[in-house]
Structure formats: structure tokens, C-alpha cells
mmCIF file of C-alpha atoms and ligand atoms in Angstrom:
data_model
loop_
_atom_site.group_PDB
_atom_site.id
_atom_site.type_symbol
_atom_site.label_atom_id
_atom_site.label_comp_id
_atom_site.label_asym_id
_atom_site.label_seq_id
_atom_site.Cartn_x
_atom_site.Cartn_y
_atom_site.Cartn_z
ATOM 1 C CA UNK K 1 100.120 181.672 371.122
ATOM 2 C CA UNK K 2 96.612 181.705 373.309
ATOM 3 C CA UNK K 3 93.837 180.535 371.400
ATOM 4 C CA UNK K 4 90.318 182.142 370.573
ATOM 5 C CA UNK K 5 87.743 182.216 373.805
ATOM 6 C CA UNK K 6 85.289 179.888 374.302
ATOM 7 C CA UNK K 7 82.225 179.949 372.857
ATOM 8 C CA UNK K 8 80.399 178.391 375.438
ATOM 9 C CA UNK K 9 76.627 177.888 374.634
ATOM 10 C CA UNK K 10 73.897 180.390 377.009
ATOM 11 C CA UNK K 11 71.101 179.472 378.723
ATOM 12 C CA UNK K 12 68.535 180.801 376.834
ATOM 13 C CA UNK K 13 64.922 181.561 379.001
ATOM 14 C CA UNK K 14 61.427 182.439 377.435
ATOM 15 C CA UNK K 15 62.647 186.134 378.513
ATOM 16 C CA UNK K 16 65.602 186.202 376.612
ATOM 17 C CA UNK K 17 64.651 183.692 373.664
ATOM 18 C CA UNK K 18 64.273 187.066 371.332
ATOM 19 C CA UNK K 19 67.454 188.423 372.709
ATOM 20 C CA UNK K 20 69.326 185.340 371.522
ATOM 21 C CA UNK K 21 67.795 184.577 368.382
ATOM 22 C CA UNK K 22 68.280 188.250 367.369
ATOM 23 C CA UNK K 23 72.052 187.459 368.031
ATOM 24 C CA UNK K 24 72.635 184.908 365.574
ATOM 25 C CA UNK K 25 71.484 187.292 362.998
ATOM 26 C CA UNK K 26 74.309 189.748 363.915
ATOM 27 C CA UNK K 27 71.683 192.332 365.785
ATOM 28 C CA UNK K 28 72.536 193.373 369.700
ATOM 29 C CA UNK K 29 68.412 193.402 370.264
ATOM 30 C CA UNK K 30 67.614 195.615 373.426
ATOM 31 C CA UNK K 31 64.745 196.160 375.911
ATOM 32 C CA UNK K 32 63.010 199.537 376.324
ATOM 33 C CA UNK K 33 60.397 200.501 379.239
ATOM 34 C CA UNK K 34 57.321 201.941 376.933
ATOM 35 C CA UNK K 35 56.318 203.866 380.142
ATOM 36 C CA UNK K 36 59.538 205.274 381.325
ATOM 37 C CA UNK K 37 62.162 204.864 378.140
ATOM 38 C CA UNK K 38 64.520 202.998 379.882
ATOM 39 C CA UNK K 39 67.353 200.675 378.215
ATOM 40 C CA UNK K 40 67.030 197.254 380.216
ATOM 41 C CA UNK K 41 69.875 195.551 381.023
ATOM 42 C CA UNK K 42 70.161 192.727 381.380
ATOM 43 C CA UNK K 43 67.308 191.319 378.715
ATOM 44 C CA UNK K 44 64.134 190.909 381.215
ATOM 45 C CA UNK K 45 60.174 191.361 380.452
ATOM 46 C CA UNK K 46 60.164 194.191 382.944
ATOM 47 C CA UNK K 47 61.181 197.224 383.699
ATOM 48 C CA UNK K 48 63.591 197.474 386.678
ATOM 49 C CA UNK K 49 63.247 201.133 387.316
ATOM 50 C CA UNK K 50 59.654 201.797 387.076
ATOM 51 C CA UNK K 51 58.278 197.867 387.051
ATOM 52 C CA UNK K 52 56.145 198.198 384.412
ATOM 53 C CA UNK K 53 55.447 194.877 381.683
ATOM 54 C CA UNK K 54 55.647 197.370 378.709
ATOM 55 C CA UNK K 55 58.201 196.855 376.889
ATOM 56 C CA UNK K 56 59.584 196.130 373.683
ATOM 57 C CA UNK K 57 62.414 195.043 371.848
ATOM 58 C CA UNK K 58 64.360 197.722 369.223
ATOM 59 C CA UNK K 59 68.274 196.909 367.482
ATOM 60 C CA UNK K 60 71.009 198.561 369.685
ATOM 61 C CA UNK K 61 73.508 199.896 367.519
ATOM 62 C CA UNK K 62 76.242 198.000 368.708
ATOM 63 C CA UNK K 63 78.709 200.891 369.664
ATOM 64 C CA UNK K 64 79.903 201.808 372.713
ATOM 65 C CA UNK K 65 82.996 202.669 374.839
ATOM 66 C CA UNK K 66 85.145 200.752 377.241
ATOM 67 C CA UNK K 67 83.783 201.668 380.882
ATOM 68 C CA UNK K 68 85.961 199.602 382.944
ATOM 69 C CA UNK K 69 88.168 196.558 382.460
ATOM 70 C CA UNK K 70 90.571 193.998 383.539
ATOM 71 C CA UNK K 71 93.502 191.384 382.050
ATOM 72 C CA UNK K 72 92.733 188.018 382.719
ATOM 73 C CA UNK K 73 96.144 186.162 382.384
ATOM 74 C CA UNK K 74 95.264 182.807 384.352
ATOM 75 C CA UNK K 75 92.373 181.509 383.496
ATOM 76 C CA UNK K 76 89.720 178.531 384.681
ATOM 77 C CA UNK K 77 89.256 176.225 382.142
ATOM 78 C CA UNK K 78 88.560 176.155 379.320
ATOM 79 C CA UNK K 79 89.543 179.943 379.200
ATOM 80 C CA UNK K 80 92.631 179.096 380.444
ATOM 81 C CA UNK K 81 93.962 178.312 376.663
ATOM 82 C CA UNK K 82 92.946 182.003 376.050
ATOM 83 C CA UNK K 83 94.896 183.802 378.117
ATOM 84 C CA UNK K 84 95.706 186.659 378.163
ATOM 85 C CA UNK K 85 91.995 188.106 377.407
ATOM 86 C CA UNK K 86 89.884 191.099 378.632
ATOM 87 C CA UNK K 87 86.977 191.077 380.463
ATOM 88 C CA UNK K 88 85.441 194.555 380.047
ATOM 89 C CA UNK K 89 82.055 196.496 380.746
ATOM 90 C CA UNK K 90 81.506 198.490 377.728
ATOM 91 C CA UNK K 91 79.067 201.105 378.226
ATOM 92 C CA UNK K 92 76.379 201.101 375.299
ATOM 93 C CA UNK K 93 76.031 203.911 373.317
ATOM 94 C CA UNK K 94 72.100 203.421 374.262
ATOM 95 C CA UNK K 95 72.870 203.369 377.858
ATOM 96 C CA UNK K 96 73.465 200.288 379.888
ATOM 97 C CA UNK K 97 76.491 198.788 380.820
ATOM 98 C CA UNK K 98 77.544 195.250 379.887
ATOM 99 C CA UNK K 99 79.883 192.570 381.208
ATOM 100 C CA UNK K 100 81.388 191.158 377.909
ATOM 101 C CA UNK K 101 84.936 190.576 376.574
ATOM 102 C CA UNK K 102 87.525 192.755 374.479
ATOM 103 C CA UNK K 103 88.712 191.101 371.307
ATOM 104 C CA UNK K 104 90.904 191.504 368.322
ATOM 105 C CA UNK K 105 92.916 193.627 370.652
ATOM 106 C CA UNK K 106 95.996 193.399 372.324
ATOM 107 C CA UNK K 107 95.830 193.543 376.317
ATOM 108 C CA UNK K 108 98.161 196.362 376.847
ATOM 109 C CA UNK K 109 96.317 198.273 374.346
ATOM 110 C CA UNK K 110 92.410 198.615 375.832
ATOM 111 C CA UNK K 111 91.980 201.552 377.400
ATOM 112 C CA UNK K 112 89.187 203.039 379.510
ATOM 113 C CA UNK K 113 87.573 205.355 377.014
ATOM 114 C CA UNK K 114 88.232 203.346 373.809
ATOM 115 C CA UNK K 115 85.458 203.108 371.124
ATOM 116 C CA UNK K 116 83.899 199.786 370.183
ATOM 117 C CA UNK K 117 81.634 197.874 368.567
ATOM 118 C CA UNK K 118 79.787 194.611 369.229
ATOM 119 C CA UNK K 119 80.907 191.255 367.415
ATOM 120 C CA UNK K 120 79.374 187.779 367.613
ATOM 121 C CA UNK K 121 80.943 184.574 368.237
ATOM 122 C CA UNK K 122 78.755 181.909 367.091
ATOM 123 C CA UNK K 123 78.707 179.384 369.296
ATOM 124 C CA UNK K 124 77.780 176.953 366.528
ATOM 125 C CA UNK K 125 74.102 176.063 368.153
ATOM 126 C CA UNK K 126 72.072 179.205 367.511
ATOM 127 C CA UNK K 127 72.815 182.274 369.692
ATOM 128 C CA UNK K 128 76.186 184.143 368.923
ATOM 129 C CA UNK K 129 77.952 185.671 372.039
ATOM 130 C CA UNK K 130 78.013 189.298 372.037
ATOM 131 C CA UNK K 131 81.411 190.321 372.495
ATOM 132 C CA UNK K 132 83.358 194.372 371.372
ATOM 133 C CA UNK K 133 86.113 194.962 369.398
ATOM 134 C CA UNK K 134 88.115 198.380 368.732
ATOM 135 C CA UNK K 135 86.000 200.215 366.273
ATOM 136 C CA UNK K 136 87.379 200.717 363.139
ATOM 137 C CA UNK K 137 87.013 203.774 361.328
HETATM 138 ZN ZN1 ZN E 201 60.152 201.913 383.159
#
């Protein structure tokens, strides 16, 4: 029986200090260019396609699909207790794409296309980790 992944704490920055503090609320907090309406990824005070410094911060909605993923079945600990897990990049339904992990699903049944929505692991000193389980209807 594998255990539950880490919950290993992030390095939060002054650009991302929103993006994690939005998180352990439960809300998947995104950036958008004012000037060109782009969905950052990953969280950054500018806007890689454009450049611009306008931007602000709006709620994702926490859906999205699986884009592309992998089984990890031998892990480096501590994620070795874990195995075996997915590592994914769910596309969000606002745009970007986003290295995270599958849970609450078994490995042989992700599939590339598969609908999900964004959980949070609390990683018991603040910010949650943003991870995407099968959506249930
Ligand atoms: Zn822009």
C-alpha cells in the first residue's frame, strides 16, 4: 500500500506570496497581462509575452484536462513511499499548462484527455499544493 505524496513546503517569493496565500484558502489564484489578456504561468509580476508590469490576480476555476502525463513507479525520496503516482501537465481550462500531480486516481486509469479539477494538499505551514483529481460529476 504506497502512501499519500509529500507535502513538501514551497518557496514562497514576494512574486508569488499572493499565489500561495490564495492556496491555503482553496482558490487556484492566476495572473493576467492587463495589456495583452494573457494567463501567466508560472505566477510572475510580468507578462512573458508582451513584458508589460500590468497585471493582476483573478480565481482560476480550477478545471482542466490532462495534457500529458507519466507513471512514476520508483521514486527519490521521500516520494519513493508513494509510488506508484502521476506526474501530469493538466492544461487549465483558462489556458496555461501546469506541471502538478494526478491524485485519487489509479495509474492505469489517467488518460490524456481526462477532466479534472484542482485539490490542495496542505502542507501544514500555510500554502496548500495545488494538485488535480478526476472531476466528479
Ligand atoms: Zn501581455
Amino acid at each position: 500500500m504506497s502512501e499519500p505524496l509529500p507535502t513538501p513546503v514551497p518557496e514562497v517569493t514576494p512574486e508569488t506570496a499572493a499565489f500561495w496565500s490564495a492556496t491555503a484558502d482553496g482558490t487556484l489564484l492566476l495572473p493576467r497581462c492587463e495589456r495583452c489578456d494573457t494567463v501567466i504561468w508560472y505566477p510572475r509580476s510580468f507578462c512573458p509575452a508582451c513584458g508589460s508590469l500590468e497585471t493582476t490576480w483573478f480565481p482560476a476555476s480550477g478545471l482542466g484536462s490532462v495534457y500529458s502525463f507519466t507513471i512514476i513507479r520508483r521514486g527519490a525520496a521521500p516520494y519513493d513511499r508513494s509510488v506508484p503516482y502521476i506526474v501530469a501537465y493538466v492544461e487549465l481550462a483558462e489556458g496555461p499548462r501546469v506541471l502538478t500531480n494526478v491524485v485519487e486516481c489509479e495509474p492505469d486509469e489517467v488518460e490524456v484527455g481526462m477532466a479534472v479539477e484542482v485539490v490542495f494538499h496542505d502542507t501544514g505551514e500555510g500554502p496548500a499544493l495545488y494538485r488535480f483529481r478526476p472531476l466528479r460529476r
